Each structure stands twice: as C-alpha cells, then as structure tokens.
CSV table of C-alpha atoms in Angstrom, one decimal:
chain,number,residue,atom,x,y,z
A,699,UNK,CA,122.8,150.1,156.2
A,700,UNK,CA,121.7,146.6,157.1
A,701,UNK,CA,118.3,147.7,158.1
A,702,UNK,CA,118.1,150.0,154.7
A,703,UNK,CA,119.0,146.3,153.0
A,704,UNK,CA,116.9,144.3,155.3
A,705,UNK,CA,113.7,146.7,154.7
A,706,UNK,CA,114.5,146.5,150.4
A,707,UNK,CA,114.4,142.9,150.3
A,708,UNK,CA,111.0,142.8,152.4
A,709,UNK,CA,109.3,145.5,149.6
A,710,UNK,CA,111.2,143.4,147.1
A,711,UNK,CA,109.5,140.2,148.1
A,712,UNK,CA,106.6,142.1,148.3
A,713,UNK,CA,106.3,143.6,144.7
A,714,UNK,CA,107.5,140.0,143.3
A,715,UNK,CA,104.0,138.8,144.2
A,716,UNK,CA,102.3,141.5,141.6
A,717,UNK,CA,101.8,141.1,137.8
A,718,UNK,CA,103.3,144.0,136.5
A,719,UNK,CA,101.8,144.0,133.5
A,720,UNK,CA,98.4,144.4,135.1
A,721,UNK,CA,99.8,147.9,136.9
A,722,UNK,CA,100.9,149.1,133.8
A,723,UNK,CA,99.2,151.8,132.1
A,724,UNK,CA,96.6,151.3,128.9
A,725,UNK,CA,99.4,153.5,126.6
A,726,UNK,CA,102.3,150.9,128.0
A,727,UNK,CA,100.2,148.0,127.0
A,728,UNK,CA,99.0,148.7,123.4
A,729,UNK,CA,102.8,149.9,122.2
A,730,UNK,CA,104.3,146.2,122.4
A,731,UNK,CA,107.8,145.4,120.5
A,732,UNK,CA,107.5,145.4,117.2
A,733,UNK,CA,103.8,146.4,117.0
A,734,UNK,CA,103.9,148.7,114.0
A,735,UNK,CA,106.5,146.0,111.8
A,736,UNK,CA,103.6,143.5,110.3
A,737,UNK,CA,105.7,143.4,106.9
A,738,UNK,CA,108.6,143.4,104.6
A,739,UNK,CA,111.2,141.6,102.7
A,740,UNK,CA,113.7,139.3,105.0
A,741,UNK,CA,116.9,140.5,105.9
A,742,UNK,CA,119.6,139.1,103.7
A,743,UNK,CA,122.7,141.4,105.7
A,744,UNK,CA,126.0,140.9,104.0
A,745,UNK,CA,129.3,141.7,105.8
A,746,UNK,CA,130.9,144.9,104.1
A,747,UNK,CA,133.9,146.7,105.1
A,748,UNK,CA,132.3,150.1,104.6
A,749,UNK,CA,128.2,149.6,104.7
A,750,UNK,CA,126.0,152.6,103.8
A,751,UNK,CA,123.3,152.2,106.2
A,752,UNK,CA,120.0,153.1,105.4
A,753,UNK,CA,117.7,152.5,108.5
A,754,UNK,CA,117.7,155.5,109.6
A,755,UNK,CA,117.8,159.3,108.5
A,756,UNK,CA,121.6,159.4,109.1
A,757,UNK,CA,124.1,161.5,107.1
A,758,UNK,CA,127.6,160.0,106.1
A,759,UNK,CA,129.6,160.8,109.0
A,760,UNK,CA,132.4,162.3,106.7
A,761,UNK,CA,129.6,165.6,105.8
A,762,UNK,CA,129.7,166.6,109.6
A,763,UNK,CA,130.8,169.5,110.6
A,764,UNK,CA,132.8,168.2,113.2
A,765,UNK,CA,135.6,171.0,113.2
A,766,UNK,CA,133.4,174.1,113.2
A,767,UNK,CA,131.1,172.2,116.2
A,768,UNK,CA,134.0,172.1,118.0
A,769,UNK,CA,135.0,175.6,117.8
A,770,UNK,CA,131.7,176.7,118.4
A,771,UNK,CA,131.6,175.0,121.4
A,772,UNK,CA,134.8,176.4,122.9
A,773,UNK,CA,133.3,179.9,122.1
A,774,UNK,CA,130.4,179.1,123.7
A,775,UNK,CA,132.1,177.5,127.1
A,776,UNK,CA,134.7,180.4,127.0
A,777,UNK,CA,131.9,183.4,128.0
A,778,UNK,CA,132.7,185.0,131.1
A,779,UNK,CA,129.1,184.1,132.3
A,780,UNK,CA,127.7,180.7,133.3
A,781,UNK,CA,124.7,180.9,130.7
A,782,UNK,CA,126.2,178.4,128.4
A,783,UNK,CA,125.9,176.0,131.4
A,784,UNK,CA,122.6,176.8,132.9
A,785,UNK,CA,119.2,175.3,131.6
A,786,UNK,CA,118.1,177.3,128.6
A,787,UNK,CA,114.6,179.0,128.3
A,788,UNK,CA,111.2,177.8,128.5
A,789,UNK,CA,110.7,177.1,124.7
A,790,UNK,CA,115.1,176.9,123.6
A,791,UNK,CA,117.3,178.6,122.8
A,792,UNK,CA,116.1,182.3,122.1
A,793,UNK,CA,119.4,183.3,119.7
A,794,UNK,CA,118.4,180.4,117.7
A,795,UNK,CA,114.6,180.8,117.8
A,796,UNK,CA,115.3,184.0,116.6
A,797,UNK,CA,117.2,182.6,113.9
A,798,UNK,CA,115.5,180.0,112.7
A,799,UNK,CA,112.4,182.8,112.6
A,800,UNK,CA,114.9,184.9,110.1
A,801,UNK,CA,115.4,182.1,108.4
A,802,UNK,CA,112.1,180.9,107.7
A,803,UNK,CA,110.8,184.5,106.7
A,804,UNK,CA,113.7,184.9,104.1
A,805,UNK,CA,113.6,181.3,102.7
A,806,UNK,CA,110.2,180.5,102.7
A,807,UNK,CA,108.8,183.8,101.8
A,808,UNK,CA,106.1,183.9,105.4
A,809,UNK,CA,106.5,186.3,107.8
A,810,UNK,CA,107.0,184.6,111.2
A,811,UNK,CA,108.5,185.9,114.7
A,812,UNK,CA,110.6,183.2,117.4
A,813,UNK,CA,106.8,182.5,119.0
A,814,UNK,CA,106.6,180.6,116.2
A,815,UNK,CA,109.1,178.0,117.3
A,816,UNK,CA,109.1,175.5,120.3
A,817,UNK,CA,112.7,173.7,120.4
A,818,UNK,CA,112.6,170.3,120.9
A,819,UNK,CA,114.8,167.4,121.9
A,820,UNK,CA,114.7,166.1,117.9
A,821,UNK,CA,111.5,165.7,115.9
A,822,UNK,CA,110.4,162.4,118.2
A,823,UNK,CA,110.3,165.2,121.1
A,824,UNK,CA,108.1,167.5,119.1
A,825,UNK,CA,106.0,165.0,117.9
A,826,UNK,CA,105.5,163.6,121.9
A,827,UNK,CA,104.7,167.3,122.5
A,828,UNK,CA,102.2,167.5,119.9
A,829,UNK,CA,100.5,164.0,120.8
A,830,UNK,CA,100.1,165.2,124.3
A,831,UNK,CA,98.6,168.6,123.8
A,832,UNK,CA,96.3,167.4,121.5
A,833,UNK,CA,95.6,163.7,122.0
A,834,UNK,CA,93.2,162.5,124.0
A,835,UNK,CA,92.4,158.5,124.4
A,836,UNK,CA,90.4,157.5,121.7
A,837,UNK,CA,91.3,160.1,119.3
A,838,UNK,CA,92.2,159.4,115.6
A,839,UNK,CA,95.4,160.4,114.3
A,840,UNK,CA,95.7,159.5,110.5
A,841,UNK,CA,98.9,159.0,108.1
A,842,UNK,CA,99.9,157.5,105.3
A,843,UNK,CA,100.9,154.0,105.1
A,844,UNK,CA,103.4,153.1,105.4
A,845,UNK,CA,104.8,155.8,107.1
A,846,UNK,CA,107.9,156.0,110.2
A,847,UNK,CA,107.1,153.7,113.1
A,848,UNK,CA,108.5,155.7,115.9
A,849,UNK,CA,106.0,158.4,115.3
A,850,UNK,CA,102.7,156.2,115.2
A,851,UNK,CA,104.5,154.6,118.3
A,852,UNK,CA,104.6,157.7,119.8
A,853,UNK,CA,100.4,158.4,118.8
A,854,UNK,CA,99.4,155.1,120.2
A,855,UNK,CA,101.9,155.4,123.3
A,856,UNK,CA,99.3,158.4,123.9
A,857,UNK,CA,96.6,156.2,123.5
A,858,UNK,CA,95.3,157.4,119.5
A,859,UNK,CA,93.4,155.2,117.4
A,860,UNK,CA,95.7,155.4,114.0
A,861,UNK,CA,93.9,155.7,110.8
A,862,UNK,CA,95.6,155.1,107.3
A,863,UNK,CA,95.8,156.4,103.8
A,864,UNK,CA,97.4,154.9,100.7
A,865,UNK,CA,100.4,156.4,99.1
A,866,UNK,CA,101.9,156.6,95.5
A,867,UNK,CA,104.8,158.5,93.3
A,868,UNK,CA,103.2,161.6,94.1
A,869,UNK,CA,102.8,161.1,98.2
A,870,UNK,CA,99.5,160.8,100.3
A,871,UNK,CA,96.6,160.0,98.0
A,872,UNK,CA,94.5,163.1,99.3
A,873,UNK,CA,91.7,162.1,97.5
A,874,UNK,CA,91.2,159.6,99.7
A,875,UNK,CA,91.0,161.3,103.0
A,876,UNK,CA,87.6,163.3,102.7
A,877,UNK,CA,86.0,159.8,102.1
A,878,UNK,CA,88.0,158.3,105.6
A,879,UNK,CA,86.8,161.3,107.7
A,880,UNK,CA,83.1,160.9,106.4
A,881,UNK,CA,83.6,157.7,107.6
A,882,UNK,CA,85.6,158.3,110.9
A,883,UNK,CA,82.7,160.7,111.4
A,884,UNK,CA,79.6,158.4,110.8
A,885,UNK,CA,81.4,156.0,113.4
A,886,UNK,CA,81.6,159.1,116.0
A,887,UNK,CA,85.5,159.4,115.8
A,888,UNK,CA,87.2,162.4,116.3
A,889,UNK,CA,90.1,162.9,114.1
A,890,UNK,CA,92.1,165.2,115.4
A,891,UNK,CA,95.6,165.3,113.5
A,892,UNK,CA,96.6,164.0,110.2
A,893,UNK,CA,100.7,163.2,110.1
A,894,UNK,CA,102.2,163.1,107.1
A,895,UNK,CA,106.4,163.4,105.7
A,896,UNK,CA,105.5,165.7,103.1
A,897,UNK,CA,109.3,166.0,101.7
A,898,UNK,CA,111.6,162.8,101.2
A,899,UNK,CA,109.2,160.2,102.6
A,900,UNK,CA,110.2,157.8,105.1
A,901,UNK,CA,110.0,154.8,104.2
A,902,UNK,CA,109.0,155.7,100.4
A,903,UNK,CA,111.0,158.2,99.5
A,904,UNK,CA,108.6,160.6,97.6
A,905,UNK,CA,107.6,164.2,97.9
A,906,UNK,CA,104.0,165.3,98.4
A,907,UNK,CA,102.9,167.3,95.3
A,908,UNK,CA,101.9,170.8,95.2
A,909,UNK,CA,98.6,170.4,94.4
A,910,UNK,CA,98.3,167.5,96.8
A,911,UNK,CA,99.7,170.0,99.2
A,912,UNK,CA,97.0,172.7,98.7
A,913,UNK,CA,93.8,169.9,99.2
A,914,UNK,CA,95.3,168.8,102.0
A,915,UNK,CA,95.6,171.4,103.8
A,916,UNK,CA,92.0,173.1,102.6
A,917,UNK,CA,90.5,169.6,103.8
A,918,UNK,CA,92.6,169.9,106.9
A,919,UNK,CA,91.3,173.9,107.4
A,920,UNK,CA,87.8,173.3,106.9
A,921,UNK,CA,87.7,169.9,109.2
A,922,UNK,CA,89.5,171.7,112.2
A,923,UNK,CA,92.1,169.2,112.1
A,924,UNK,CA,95.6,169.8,112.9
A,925,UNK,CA,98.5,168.6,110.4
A,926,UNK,CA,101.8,167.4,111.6
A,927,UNK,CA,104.3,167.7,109.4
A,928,UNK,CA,107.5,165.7,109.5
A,929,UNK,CA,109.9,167.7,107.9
A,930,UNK,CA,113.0,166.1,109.0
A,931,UNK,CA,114.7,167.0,105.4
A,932,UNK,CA,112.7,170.0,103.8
C-alpha cells in the first residue's frame, strides 16, 4: 500500500504541472457555465411555505402515481426469473416499445411498429443520441429563440454551430427559416437539424400552429434536414 501511495503522489505531482484546460477537448471548452443564459429579468425569490416552482417541466408531486409505481414494481421484482434485474435490450424495454407503438398508431392515427422507438434515459438522452449520430463539428443546428438551454448545450457540447429563429403567439416564425438556410447555404454551412418544442414551448409557452407545422416540415423534406422535435408534453 505505501508504494501504491508513494507512486500516486509522484503522478499527482506530475499532472499538477499541466493546464487542464489546454487538454480538454474543443466540445468541453465552448459549453462554459452559463453560456446559453445572456438575459432575463433579476431574481426577486420570496420565501413561501408551499412555492410552485416553475424552472423546470416538473408536475406537482401530489399528481404522481406513487401507489400504483409501487405496486408495479413489486410485480415486476416478484417474477420467478432474473429479467427484471438484468440490463434490458439494445434499444429498451421491448413490452413498452411495443406499447408505446400501440399507442401511437391508435392515438395519432399513423401506423408505426416498436422499430420506431429507441428508449432513452429522458429526452436530454435522446437528444445526445441524436446530436451524435448526426452532428458533425461545424454543423448548424437551428431553433427558435429562446428555446431550452440544456438542449443547445447538448448541440454545442457536440461541437454545432447553433442558428436562431424568432418566435411569436403562434411558435417558430417559419417564414423565416427558408431565408436563414439560403443564407447558411451562401456561407457554405451545412444545416443539418432544426430543433424545435412544437407543443407547450419551453420557455414561451406556445404551441406551433398547424399550418406552421405543415411548412415546416415541407421546408425541412425538401432541404434534407432532420427535425427534432421536443415533445416533452404533446
């Protein structure tokens, strides 16, 4: 044990004479604390006894289904097998792929199978997935402003060049976006995903409309540009 001590104090002392910053990578160095917060209103917090926090998309605590979780659970630990306790498959859960495929097809009216569905460790998963199939450095990923930090951390953490549109009552204003990608274009960017919340904004609280909806995605079709939607409450 004392030479396992002495020999990690020597390699110690010996990284203590490198500038970290200089080993990390490009994607490390251009997501800095705070980078995508430039502006707002100052906090004025007031000490409540019950607050009603609205940072984040959280659901009042009293609306989970805390009872039936729990019983699911027990059902689930209580098979005779170890399944519930191994890793699960590939792409999740297949039971609930299949679901969710059921699901889909009934409520929204398009036929889809479980290879439609990857499951992720939340939507900040999905959307790392995304940005590292598709992103290369350099690429442009555009969104509305403003729009959820986290995600455009995620873009530049993967070393995209982030692109905005403006927003009013009626969500992205599509209009603007052919104009942007003639112009991305002339400057011999490739855009190669436009994110968007679509349903319940985050930050701004509207809902695309339909019609928006439709340009959108014949822009998007005829472009070759992929759309990420962030439908955390569609």
């Amino acid at each position: 044990m004392t030479v396992q001590r002495t020999l990690a104090q020597e390699l110690a002392d010996r990284w203590s004479q490198y500038d970290l910053d200089e080993l990390a990578s490009d994607a490390v160095k251009v997501v800095t604390a705070g980078t995508p917060t430039d502006w707002g209103l100052p906090s004025d917090v007031q000490s409540v006894v019950t607050p009603i926090t609205l940072g984040g998309g959280i659901p009042d605590p009293q609306s989970l289904p805390r009872e039936a979780l729990t019983e699911a659970m027990a059902r689930a630990v209580a098979v005779i097998d170890d399944t519930p306790l191994r890793y699960g498959g590939a792409y999740g859960f297949e039971p609930l792929r299949e679901f969710l495929a059921e699901r889909y097809t009934r409520d929204r009216g398009f036929p889809v199978t479980a290879d439609y569905f990857l499951l992720t460790n939340g939507s900040a998963g999905a959307i790392d997935q995304v940005a590292a199939t598709l992103i290369s450095p350099g690429d442009v990923v555009i969104s509305e402003a403003p729009t959820f930090s986290g995600s455009i951390r995620t873009f530049r953490g993967h070393m995209a060049e982030i692109a905005t549109v403006p927003m009013d009552d009626d969500g992205m204003v599509v209009d603007e976006l052919e104009p942007l990608l003639d112009r991305l274009t002339a400057m011999g960017k490739t855009v190669k995903v436009i994110y968007t919340i679509s349903s319940f904004h985050n930050p701004m609280g509207v809902t695309l409309s339909a019609e928006r909806r439709e340009k959108l995605l014949r822009i998007a079709a005829e472009r070759g540009i992929f759309i990420v939607d962030d439908d955390a409450y569609g």
